[in-house]
Short mmCIF file of C-alpha atoms in Angstrom, two decimals:
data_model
loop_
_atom_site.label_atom_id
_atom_site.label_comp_id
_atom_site.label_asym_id
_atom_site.label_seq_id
_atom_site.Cartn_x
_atom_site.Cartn_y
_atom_site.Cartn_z
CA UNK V 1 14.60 236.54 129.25
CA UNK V 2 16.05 233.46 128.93
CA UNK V 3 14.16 230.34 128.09
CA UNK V 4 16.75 227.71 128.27
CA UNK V 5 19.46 226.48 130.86
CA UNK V 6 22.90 227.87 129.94
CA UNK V 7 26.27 225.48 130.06
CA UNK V 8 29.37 226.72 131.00
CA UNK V 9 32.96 225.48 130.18
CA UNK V 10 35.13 226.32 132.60
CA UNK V 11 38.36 224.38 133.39
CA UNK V 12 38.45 224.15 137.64
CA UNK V 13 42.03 225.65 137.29
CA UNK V 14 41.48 228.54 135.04
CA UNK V 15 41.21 231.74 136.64
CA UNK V 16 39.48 233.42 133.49
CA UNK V 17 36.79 230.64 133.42
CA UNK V 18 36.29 231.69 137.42
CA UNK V 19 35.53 235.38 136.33
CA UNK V 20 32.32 234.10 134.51
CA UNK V 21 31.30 231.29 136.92
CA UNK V 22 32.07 233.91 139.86
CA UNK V 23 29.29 236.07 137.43
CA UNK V 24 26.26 232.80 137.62
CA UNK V 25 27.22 232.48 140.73
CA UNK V 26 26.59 236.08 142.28
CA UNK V 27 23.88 236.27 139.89
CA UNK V 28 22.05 232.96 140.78
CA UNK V 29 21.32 231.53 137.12
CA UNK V 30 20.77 227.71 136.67
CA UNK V 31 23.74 226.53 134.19
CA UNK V 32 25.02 223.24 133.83
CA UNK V 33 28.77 223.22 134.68
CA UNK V 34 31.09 221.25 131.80
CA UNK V 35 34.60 220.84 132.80
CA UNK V 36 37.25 221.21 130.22
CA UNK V 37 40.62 219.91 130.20
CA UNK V 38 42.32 222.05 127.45
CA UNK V 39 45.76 220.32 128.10
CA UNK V 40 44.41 216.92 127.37
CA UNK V 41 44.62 216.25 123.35
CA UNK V 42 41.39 214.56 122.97
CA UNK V 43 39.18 216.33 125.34
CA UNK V 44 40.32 219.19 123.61
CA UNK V 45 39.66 218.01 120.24
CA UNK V 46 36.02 217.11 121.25
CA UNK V 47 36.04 220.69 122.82
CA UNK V 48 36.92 222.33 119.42
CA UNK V 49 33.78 220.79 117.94
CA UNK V 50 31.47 222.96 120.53
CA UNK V 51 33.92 226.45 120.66
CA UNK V 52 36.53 226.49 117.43
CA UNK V 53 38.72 228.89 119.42
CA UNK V 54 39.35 226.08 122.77
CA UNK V 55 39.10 228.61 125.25
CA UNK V 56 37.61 228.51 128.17
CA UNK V 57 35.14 230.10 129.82
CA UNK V 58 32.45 229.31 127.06
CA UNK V 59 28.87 230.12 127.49
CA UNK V 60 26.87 228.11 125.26
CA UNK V 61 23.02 229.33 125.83
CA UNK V 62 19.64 229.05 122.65
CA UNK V 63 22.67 227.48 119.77
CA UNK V 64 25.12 229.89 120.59
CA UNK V 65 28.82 230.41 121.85
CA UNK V 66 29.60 233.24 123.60
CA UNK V 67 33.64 233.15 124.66
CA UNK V 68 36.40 235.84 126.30
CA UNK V 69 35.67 235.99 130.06
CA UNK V 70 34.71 240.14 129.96
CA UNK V 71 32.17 239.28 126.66
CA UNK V 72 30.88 236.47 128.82
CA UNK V 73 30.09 238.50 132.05
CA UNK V 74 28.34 241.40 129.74
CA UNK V 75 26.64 238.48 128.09
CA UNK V 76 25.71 237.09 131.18
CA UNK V 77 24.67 240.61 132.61
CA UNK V 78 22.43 241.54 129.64
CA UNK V 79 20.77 237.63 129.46
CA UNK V 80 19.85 237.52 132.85
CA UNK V 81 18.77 241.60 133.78
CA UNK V 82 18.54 240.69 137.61
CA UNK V 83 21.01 241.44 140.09
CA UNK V 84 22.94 243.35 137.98
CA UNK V 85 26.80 242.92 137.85
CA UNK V 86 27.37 246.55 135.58
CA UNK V 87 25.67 249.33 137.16
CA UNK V 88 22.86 251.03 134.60
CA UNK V 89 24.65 254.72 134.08
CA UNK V 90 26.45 254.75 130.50
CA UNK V 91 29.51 257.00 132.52
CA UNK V 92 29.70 254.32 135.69
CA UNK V 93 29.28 251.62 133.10
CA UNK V 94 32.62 253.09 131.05
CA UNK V 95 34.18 253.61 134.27
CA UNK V 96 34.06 249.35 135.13
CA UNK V 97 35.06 248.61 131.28
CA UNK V 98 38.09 251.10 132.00
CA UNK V 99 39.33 249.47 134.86
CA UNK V 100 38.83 245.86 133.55
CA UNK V 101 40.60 246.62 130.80
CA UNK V 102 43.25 248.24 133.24
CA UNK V 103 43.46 244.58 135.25
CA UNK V 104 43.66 242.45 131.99
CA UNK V 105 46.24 245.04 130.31
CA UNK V 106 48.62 245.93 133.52
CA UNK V 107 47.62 243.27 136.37
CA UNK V 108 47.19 240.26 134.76
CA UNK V 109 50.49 240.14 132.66
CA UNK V 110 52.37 240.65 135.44
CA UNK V 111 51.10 237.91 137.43
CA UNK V 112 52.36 235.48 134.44
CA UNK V 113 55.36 237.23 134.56
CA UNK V 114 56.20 236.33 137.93
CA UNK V 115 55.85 232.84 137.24
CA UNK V 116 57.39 232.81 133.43
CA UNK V 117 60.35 234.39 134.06
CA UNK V 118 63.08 232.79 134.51
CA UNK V 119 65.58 235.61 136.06
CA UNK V 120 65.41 237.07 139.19
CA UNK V 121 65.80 240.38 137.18
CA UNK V 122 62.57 240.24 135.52
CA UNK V 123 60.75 238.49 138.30
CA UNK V 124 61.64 241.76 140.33
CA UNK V 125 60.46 244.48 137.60
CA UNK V 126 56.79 242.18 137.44
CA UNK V 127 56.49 242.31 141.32
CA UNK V 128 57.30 245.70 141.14
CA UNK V 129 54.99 246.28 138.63
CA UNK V 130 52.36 243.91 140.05
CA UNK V 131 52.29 245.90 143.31
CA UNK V 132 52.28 249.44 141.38
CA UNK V 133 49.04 248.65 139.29
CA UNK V 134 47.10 247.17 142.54
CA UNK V 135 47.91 250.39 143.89
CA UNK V 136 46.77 252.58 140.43
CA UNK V 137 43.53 250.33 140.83
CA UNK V 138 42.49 250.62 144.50
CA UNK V 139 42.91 254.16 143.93
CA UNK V 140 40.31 254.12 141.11
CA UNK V 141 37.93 252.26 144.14
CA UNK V 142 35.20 254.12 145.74
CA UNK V 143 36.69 255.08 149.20
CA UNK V 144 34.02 253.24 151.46
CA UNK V 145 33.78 249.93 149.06
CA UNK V 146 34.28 247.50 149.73
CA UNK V 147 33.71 246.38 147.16
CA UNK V 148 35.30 248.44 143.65
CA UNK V 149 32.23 250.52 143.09
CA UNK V 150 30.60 250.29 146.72
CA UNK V 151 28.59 248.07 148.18
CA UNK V 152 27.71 245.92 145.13
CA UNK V 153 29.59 242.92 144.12
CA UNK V 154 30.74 243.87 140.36
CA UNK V 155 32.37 243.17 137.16
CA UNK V 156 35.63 244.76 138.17
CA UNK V 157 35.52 242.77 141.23
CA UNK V 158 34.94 239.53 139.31
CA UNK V 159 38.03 240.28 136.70
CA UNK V 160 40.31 241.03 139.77
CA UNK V 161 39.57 238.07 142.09
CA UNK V 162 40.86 234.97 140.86
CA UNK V 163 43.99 236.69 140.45
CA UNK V 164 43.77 237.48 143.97
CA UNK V 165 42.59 233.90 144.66
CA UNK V 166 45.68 232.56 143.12
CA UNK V 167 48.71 234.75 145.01
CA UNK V 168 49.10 231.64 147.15
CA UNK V 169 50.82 230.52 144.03
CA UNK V 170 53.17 233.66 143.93
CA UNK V 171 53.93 233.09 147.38
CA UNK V 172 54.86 229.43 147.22
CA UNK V 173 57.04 229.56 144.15
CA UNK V 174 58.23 233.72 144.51
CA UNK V 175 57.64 234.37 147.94
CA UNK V 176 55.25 236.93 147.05
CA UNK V 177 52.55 238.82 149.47
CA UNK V 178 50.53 242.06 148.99
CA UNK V 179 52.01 244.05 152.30
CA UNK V 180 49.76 245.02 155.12
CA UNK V 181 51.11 249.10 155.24
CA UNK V 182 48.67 251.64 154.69
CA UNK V 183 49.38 252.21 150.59
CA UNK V 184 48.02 248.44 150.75
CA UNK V 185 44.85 249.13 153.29
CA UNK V 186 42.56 249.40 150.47
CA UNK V 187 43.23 246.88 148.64
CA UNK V 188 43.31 244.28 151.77
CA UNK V 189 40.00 246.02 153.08
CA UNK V 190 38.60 244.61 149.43
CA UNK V 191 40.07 241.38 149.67
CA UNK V 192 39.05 240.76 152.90
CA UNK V 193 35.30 241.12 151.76
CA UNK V 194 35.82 239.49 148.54
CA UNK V 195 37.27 235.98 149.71
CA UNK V 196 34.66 235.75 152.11
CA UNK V 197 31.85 235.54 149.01
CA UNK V 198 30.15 232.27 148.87
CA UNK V 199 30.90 232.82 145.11
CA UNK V 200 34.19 232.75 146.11
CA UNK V 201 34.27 229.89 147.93
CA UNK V 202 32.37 227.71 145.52
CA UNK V 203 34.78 228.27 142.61
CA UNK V 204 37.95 228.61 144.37
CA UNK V 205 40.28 225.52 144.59
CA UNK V 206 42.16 224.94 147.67
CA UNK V 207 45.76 226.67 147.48
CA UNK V 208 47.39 223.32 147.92
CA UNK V 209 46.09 222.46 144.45
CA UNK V 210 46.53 225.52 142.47
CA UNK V 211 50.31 225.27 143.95
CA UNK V 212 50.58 221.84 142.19
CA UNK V 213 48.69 222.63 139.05
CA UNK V 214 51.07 225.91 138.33
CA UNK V 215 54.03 224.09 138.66
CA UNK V 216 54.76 224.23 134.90
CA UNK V 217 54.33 227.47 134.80
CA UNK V 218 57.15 228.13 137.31
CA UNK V 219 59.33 226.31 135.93
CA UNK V 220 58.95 228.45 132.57
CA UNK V 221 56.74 226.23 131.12
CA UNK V 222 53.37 227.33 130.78
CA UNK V 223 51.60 224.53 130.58
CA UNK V 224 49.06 222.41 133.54
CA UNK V 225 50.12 219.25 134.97
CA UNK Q 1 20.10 261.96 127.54
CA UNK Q 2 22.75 264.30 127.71
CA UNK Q 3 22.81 267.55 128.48
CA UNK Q 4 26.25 269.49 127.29
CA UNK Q 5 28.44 268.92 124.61
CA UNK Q 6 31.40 266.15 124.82
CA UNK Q 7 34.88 266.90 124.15
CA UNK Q 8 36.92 264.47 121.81
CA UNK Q 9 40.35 264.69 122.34
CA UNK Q 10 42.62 263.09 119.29
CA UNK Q 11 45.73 262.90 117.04
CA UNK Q 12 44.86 263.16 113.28
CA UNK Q 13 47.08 260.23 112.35
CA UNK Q 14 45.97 257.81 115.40
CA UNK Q 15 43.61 254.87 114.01
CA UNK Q 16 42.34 254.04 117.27
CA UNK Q 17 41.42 257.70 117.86
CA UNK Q 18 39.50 257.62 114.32
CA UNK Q 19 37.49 254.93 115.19
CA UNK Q 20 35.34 257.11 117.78
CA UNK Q 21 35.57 260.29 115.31
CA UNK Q 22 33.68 257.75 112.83
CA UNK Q 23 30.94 256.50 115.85
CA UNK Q 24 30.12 260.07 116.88
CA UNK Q 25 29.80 261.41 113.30
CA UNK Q 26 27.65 258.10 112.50
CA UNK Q 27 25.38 259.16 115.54
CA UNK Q 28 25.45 262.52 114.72
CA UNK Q 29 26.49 263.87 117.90
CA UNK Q 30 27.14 267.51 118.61
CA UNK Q 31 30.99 267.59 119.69
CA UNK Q 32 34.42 269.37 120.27
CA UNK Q 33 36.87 268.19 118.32
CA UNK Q 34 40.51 269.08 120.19
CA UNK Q 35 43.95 268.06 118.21
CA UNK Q 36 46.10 266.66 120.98
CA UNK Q 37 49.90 265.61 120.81
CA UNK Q 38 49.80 262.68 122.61
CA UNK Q 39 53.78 262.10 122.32
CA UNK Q 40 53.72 265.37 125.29
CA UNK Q 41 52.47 264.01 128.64
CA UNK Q 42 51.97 267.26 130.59
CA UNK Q 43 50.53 267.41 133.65
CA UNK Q 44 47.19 269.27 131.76
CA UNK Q 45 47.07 266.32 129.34
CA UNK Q 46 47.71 263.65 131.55
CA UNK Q 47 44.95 264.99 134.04
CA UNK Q 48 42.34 264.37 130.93
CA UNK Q 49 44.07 261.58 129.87
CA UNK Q 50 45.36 259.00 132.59
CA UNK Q 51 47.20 256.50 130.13
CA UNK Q 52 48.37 259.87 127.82
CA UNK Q 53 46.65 258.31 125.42
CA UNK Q 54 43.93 259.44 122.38
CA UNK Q 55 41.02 259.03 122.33
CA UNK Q 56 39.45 260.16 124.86
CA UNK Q 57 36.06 261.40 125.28
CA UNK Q 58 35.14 264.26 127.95
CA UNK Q 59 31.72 264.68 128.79
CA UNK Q 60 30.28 266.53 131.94
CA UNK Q 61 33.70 266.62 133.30
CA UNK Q 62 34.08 262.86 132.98
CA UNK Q 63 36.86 261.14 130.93
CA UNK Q 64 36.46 257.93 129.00
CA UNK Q 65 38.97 256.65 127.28
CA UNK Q 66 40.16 253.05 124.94
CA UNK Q 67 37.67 253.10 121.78
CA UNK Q 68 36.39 250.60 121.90
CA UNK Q 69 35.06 251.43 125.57
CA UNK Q 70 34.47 255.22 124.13
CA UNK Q 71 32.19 253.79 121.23
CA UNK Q 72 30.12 251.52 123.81
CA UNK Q 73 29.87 254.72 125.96
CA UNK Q 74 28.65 256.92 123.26
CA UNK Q 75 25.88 254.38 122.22
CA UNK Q 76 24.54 254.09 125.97
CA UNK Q 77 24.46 257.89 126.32
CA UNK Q 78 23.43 258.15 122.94
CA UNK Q 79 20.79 255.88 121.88
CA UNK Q 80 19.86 257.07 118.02
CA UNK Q 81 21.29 255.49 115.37
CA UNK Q 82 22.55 252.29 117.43
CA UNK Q 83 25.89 251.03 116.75
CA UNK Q 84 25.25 247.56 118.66
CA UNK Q 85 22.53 245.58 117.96
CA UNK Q 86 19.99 245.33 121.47
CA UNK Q 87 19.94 241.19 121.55
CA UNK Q 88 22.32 240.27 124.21
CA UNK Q 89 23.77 237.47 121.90
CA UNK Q 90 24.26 239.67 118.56
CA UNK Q 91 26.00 242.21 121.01
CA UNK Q 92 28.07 239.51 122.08
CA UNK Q 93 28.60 238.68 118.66
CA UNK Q 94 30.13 242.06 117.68
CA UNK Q 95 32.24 242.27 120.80
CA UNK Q 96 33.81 238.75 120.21
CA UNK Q 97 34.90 240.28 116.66
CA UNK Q 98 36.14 243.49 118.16
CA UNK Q 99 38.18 241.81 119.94
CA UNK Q 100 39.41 239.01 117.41
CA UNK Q 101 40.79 242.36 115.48
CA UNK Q 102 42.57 243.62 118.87
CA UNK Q 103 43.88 240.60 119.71
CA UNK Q 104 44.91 238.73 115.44
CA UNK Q 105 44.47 241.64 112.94
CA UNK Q 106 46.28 245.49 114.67
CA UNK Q 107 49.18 243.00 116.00
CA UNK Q 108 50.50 242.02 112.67
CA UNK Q 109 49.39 245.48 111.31
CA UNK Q 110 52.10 247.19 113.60
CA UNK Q 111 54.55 243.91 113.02
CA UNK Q 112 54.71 244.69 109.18
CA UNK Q 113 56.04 247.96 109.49
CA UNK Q 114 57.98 247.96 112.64
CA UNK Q 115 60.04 244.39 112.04
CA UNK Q 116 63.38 245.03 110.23
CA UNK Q 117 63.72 241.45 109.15
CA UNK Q 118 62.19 240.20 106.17
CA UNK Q 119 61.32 237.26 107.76
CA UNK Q 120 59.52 238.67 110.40
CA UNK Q 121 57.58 240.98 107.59
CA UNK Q 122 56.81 237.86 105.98
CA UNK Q 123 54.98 235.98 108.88
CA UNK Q 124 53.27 239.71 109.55
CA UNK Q 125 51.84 239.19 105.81
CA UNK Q 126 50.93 235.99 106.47
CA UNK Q 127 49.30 236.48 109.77
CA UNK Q 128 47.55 239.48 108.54
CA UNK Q 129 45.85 237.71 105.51
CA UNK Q 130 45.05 234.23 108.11
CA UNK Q 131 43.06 236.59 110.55
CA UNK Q 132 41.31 238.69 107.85
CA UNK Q 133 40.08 235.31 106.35
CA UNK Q 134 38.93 233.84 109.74
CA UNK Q 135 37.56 237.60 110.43
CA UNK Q 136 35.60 237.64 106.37
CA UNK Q 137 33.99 234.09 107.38
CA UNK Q 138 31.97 235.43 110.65
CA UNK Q 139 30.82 238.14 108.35
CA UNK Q 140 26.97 237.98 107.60
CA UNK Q 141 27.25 236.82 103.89
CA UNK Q 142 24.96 239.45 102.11
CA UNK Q 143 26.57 242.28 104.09
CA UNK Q 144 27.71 244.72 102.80
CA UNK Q 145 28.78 245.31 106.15
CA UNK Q 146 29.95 243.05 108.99
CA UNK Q 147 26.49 242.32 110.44
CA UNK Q 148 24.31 243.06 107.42
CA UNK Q 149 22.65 246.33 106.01
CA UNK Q 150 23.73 248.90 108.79
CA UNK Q 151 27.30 249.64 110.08
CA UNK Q 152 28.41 248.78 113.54
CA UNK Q 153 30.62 248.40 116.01
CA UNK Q 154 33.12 245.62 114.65
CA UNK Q 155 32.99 247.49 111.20
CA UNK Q 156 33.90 250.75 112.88
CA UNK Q 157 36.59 249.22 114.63
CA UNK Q 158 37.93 247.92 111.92
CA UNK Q 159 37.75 250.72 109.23
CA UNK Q 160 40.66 253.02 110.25
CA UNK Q 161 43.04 249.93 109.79
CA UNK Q 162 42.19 248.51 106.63
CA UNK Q 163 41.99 252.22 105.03
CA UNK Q 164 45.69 251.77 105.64
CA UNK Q 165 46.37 248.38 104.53
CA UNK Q 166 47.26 250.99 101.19
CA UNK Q 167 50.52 252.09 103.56
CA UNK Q 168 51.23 248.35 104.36
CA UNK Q 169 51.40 248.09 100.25
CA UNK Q 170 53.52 250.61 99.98
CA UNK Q 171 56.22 250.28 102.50
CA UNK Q 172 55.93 246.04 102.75
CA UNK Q 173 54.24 245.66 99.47
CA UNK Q 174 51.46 243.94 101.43
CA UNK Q 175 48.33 243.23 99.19
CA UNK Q 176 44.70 241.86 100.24
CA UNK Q 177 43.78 239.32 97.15
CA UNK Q 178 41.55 240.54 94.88
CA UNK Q 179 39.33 238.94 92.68
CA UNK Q 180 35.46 237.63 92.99
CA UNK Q 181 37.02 234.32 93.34
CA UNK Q 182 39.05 234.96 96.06
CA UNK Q 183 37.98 234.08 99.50
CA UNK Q 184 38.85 237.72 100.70
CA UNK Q 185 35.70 238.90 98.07
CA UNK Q 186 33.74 239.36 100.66
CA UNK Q 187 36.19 241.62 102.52
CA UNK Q 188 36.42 243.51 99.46
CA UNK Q 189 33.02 243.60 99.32
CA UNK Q 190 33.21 245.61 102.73
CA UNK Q 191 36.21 247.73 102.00
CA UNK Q 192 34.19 249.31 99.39
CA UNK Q 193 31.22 249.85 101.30
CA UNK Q 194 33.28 251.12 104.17
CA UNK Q 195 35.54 253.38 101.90
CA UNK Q 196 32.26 255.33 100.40
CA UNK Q 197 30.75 256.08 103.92
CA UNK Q 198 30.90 260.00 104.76
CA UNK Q 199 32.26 258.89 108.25
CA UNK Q 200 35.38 257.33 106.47
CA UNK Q 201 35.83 260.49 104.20
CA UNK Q 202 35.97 262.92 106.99
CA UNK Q 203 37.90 261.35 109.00
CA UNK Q 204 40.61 260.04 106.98
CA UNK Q 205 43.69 262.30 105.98
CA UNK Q 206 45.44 262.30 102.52
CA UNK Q 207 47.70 259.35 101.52
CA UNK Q 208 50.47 261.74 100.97
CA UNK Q 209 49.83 262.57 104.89
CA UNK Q 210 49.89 258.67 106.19
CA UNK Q 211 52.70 258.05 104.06
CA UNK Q 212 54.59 260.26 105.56
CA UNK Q 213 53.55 260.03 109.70
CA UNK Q 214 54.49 256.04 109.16
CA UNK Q 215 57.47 256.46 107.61
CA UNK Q 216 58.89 256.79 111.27
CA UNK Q 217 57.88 252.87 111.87
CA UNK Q 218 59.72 251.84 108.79
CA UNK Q 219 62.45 254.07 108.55
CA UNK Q 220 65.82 253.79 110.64
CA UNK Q 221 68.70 254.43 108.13
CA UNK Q 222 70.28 256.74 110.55
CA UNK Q 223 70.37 253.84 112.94
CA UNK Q 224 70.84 250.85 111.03
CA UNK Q 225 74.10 249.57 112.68
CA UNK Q 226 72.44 249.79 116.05
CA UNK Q 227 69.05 248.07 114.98
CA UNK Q 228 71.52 245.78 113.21
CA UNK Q 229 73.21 245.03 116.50
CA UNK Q 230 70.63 244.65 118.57
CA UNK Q 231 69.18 241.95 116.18
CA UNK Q 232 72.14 240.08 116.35
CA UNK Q 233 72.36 240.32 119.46
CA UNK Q 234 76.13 241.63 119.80
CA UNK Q 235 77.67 244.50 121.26
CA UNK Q 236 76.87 247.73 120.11
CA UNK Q 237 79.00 249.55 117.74
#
């Protein structure tokens, strides 16, 4: 049990920082909220003095630092036991780190891609790609859902949406969109559930200002404005 | 508790693989150990291993695969002889390190011996020694292992690489200082302690083996006008 309030870095932007907030959120745990601006040069060396890596999301909870948006949710999970965002069965528990891991390793890459790239070429093979691995990972879903596991709101849910929450930015700059055809109907069945989470709403910024933010990054530059 | 014996599936030579052979024989677990070749993705292999991929871990029918997920999973089914600590914040702890050696420590591993250019080898070295430092420091200082007394997770995942740092030396002439001045004496300190475990024994193969398996990485004679090429970015020959 926890006997002091948690803070949380999180830059408003950052849609690894959202994976942990999205976990305090659904969870319900006071925290005090610290923005970070890792782009500006001396917020970020004031920053460095609390986490030496600079990352966001941070959890800093009793003296320690807790940082890498998957540690954090465990962290998070194990800290505060109720509502539980991993279910309790070792195999099912496996199964939500497998998937995670898939997202991070073959969904999240892609979405940089798409914005990094500079040739239409490689743009292409990410979308591609991008589309394939949504499709490998709504087939992993349990059928009725919505949610990745079920009914319960979960960690493989919480690595996946901000992603989600930030196609808008695919669109405007790549003229990207998930289709609505049946190989899709999954995932859109999740999404349609997810974004409607009051989680979701608190902690997602409007898609007129994650278009502006990521303009850097589509231009090849990956940096925020 | 479990009730029927798991299945680990794995490559002799694959460090990732000997990371969970090292977990379940430090929780003494009853197990099946299968050789795979992981370089033939049949449909049989491929149905027990997604990614076609070692490790992997079978247990009532179920696969779990990555090692690091695979050592978590055997220390939930398993609970005797704990590999993670139970506070939530020491966990945390040895899954921030785990991942510092994912993410700063196998990358310039793999660099050393695949990179043709000296250069690149170089910055590998360089790298390699940085993270290992910055890895040595978040060490508990009395040790001998990473957290203290008892081995764990970030020690485990960790082991099958540096009992190969003697291939690194070999092919790249890549050498962790030694010396109880040195700042790495604390990693040596660990190497040692890691190096006499049974766990590392077992599960390690001869030098003359590893020498041999990586040779693959470093080796391209045969097609040294076409790895030439490609560096210089020209047309092939």
């Amino acid at each position: 049990m926890a006997d002091s309030k948690p803070q949380a870095y999180i830059s408003w932007f950052c849609p690894f920082a959202q994976r942990a907030w999205l976990a305090l959120l659904e969870k319900g745990i006071d925290f005090e909220y610290k923005e970070v601006n890792p782009y500006d040069e001396s917020e970020r060396v004031k920053y460095l003095k609390i986490n030496p890596l600079g990352l966001v999301p941070a959890i800093v909870h009793q003296g320690h630092v807790v940082y890498e948006s998957a540690i954090c949710i465990e962290y998070i999970d194990e800290q505060w036991p109720e509502t539980p965002v991993l279910p309790n069965d070792p195999y099912r528990r496996a199964y939500e780190r497998i998937w995670s891991d898939h997202i991070s390793k073959k969904i999240v890459p892609q979405y940089y891609a798409m914005l990094l790239k500079q040739s239409h070429e490689d743009r292409e093979t990410a979308r591609k790609a991008l589309l394939e691995q949504l499709v490998v990972l709504t087939d992993a879903m349990d059928k009725e859902g919505p949610y990745f596991r079920g009914s319960a709101f979960g960690m493989v849910d919480m690595m996946l949406a901000p992603f989600v929450a930030r196609f808008p930015v695919l669109k405007h700059y790549r003229g990207f969109q998930v289709p609505t055809e049946d190989r899709y109907a999954r995932f859109n069945r999740w999404w349609a559930a997810v974004k409607e989470r009051k989680s979701m709403e608190k902690s997602t910024p409007e898609d007129e200002r994650l278009v502006d933010v990521y303009k850097g990054y589509a231009a090849g530059n990956p940096t925020m404005s | 508790m479990s009730d029927s014996k798991p299945k680990f599936y794995t490559s002799w030579f694959c460090p990732f693989a000997q990371r969970v052979w090292i977990a379940l024989l430090e929780k003494g677990i009853d197990f099946e150990y299968i050789e795979v070749d992981p370089y033939k993705k049949t449909p049989e292999w491929l149905s027990v291993s997604p990614r076609g991929l070692v490790p992997v871990l079978v247990h009532q029918g179920k696969s779990v695969y990555e090692s690091g997920i695979c050592i978590e999973y055997i220390d939930e089914e398993w609970p005797e002889n704990p590999i993670l600590p139970k506070a939530p914040y020491q966990r945390a702890y040895e899954r921030i390190w785990a991942d510092h050696i994912a993410k700063k420590i196998v990358p310039p591993f793999y660099a050393m011996l695949l990179k043709k250019e000296t250069e690149l080898q170089e910055n590998a070295k360089k790298e390699m020694l940085e993270q290992l430092l910055v890895l040595t420091k978040a060490m508990d200082p009395t040790g001998p292992y990473f957290a203290g007394s008892q081995v764990g997770l970030v020690d485990i995942m960790l082991a099958p690489f540096a009992i190969r740092f003697f291939i690194l030396k070999h092919y790249r002439g890549f050498q962790v200082p030694s010396g109880d001045e040195s700042p790495f004496s604390r990693f040596n300190k660990w190497y040692i302690a890691i190096k006499e475990r049974d766990s590392t024994g077992k599960t390690s193969a001869s030098d003359e083996e590893y020498i041999g398996i990586y040779k693959r990485y470093t080796d391209d004679t045969g097609q040294s006008l076409v790895a030439t090429a490609i560096r210089q970015g020209t047309a092939l020959p």
